[in-house]
PDB file of C-alpha atoms in Angstrom:
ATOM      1  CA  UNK A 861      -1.314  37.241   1.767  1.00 45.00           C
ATOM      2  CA  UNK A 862      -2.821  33.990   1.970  1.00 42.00           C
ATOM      3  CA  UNK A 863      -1.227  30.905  -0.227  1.00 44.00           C
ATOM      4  CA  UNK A 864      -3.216  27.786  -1.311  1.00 43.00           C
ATOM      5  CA  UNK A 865      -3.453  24.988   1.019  1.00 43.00           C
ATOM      6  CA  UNK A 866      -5.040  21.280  -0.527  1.00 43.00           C
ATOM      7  CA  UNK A 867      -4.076  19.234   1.967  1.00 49.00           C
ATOM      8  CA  UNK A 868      -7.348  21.443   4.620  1.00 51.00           C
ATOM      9  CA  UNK A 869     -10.527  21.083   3.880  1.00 53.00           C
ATOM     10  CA  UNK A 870     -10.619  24.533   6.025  1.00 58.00           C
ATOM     11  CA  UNK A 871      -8.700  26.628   3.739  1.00 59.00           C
ATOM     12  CA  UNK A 872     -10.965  29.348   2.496  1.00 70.00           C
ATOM     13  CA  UNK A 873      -9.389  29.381  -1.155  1.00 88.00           C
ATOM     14  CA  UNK A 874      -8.673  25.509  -2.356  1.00 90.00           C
ATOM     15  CA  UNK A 875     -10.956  24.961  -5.180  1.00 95.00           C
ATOM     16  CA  UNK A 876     -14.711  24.007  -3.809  1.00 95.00           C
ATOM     17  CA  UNK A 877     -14.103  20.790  -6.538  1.00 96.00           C
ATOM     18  CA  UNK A 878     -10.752  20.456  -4.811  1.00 97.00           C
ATOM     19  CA  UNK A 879     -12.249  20.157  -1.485  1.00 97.00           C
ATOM     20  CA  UNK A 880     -15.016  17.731  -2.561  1.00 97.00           C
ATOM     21  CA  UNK A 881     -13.137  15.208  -3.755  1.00 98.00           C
ATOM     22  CA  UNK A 882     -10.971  15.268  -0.663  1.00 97.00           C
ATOM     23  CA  UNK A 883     -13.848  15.189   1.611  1.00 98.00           C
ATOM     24  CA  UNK A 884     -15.221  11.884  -0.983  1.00 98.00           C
ATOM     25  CA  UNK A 885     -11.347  10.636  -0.582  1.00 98.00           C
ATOM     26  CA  UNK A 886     -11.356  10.695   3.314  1.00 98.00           C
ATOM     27  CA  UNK A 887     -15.111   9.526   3.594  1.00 98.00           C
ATOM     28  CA  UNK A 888     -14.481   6.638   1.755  1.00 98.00           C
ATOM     29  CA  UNK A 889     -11.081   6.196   4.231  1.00 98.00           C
ATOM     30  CA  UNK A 890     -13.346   6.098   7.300  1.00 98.00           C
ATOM     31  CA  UNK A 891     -15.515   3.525   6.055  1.00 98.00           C
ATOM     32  CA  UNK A 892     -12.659   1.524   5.111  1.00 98.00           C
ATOM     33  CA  UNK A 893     -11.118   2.331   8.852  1.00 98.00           C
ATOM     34  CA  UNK A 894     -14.534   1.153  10.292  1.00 98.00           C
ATOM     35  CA  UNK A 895     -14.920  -2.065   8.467  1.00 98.00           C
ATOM     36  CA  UNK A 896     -11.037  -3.105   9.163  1.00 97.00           C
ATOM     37  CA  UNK A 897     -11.805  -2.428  13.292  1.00 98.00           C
ATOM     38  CA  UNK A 898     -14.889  -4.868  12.678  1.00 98.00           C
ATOM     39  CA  UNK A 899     -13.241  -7.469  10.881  1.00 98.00           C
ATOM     40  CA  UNK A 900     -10.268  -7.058  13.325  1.00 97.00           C
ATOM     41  CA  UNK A 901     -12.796  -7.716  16.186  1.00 98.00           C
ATOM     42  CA  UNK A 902     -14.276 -10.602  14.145  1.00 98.00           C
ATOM     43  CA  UNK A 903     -11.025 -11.961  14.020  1.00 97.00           C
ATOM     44  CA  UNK A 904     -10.143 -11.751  17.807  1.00 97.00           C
ATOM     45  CA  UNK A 905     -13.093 -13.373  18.886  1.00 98.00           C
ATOM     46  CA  UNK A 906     -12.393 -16.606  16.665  1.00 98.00           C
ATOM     47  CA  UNK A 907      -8.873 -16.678  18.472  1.00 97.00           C
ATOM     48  CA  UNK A 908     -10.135 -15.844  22.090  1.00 97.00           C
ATOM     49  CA  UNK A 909     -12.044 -19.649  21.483  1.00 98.00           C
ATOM     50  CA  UNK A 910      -8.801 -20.898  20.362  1.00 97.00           C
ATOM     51  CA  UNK A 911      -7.261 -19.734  23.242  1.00 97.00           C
ATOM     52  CA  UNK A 912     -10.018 -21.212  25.405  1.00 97.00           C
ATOM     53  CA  UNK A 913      -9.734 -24.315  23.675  1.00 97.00           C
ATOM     54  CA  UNK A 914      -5.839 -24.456  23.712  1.00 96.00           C
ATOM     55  CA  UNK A 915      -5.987 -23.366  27.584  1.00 96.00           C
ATOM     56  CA  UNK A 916      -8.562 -26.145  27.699  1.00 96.00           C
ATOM     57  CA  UNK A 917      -6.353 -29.063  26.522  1.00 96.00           C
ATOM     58  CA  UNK A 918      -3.049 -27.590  27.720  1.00 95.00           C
ATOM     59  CA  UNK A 919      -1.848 -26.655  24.278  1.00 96.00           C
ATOM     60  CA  UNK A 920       1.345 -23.928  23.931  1.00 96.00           C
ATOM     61  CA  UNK A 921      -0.302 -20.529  23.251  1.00 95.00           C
ATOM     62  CA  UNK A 922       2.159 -19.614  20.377  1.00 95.00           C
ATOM     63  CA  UNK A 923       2.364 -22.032  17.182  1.00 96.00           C
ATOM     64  CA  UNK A 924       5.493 -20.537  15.480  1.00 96.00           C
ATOM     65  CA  UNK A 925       4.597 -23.334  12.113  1.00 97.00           C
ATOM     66  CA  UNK A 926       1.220 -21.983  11.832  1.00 96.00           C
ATOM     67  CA  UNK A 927       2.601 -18.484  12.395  1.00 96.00           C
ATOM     68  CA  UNK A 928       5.076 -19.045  10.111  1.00 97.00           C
ATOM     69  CA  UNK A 929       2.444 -20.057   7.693  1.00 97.00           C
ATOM     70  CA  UNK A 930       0.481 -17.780   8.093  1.00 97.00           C
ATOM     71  CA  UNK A 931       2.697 -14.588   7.018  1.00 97.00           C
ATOM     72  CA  UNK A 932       4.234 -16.496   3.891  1.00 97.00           C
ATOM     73  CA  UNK A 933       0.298 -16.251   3.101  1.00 97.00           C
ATOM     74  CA  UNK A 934      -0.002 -13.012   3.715  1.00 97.00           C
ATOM     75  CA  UNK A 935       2.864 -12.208   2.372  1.00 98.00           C
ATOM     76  CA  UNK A 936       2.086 -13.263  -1.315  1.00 98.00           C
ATOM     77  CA  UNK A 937      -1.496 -12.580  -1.014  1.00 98.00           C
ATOM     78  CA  UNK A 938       0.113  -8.658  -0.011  1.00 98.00           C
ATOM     79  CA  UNK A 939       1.954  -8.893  -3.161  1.00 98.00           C
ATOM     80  CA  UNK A 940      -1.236  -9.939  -5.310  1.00 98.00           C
ATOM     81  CA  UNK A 941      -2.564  -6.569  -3.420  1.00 98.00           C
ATOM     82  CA  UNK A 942      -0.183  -4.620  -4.838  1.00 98.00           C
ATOM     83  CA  UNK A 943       0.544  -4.344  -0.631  1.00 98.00           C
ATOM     84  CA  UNK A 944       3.615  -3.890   0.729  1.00 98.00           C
ATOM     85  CA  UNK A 945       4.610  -7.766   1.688  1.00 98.00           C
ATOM     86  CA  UNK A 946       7.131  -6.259   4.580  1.00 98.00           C
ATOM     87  CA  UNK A 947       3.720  -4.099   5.828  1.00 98.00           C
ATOM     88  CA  UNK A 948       1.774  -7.015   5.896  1.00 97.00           C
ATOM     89  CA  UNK A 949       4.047  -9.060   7.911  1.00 97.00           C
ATOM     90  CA  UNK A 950       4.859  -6.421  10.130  1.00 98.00           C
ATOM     91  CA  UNK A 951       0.923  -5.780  10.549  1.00 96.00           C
ATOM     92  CA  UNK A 952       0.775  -9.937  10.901  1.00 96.00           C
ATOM     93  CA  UNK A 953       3.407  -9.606  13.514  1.00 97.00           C
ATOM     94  CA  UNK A 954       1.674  -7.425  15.909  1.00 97.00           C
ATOM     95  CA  UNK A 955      -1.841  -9.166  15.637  1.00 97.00           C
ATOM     96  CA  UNK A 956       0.240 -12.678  16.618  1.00 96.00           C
ATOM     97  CA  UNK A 957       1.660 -11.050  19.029  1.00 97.00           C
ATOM     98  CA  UNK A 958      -1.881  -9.567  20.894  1.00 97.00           C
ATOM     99  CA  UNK A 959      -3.422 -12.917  20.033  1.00 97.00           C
ATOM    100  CA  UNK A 960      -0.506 -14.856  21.982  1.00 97.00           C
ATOM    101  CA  UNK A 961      -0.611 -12.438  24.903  1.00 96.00           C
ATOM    102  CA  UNK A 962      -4.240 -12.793  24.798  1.00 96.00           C
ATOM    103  CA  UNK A 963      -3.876 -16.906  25.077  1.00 96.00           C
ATOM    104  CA  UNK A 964      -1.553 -16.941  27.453  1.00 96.00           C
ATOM    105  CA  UNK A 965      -3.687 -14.694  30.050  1.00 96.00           C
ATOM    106  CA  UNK A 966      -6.736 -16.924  29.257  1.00 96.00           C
ATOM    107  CA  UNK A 967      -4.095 -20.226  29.959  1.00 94.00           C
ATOM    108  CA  UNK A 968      -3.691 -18.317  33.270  1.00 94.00           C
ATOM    109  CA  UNK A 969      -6.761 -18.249  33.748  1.00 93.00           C
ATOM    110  CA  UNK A 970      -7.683 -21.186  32.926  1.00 91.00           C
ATOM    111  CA  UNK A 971      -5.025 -22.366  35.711  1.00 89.00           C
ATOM    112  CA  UNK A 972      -5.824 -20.366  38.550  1.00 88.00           C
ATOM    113  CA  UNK A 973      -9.597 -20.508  37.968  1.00 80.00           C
ATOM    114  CA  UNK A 974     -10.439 -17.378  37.025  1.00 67.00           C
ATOM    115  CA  UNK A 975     -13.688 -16.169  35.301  1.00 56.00           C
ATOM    116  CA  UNK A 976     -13.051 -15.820  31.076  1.00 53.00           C
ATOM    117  CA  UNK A 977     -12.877 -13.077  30.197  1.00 52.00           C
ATOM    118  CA  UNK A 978     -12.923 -11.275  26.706  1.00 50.00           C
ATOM    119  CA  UNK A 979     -11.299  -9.180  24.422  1.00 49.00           C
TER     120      UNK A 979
END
């Protein structure tokens, strides 16, 4: 006996229409994945230059009143998203987070004379 099974695009007996609008559903998903991890790299290469120029004039890698800032933004813009605002500042959160860490290797760096790097 088999039983129905929507959420597999392998399942032999889900309704071919069933199964085409998930496949359209999850297409449409991936594209969406791909263009957030280009905009995400976008987005770390503006702050590896702030880094460099932060590391360059001896400037504190973290600014908590920009960051601060920056998720009551993201917050309301979230809730004009119909987004989670707790989501977004989590998500927020752990981008500020990679961007410090990335800022304070390149004031390292920048210290010790290393090469930049990226990324």
């Amino acid at each position: 006996m088999t039983t129905s099974n929507t959420s597999s695009t392998g399942a032999g007996d889900v309704d071919p229409a069933v199964r085409e609008e998930l496949v359209r559903l999850r297409d449409s998903i991936d594209n969406i994945d791909a263009a957030v991890i280009h905009m995400l790299a976008e987005r770390f290469k503006a702050t590896q230059q702030v880094g460099h120029l932060k590391a360059r004039h001896q400037l504190p890698a973290a600014d908590p009143a920009r960051e601060a800032r920056q998720i009551a933004r993201l917050r309301a813009l979230a809730e004009s998203a119909k987004l989670d605002p707790a989501f977004a500042e989590k998500f927020l959160n752990f981008i500020i987070a990679e961007v410090i860490r990335h800022h304070e290797r390149i004031a390292d760096d920048t210290v010790n004379g290393a090469a930049p790097t990226t990324g």
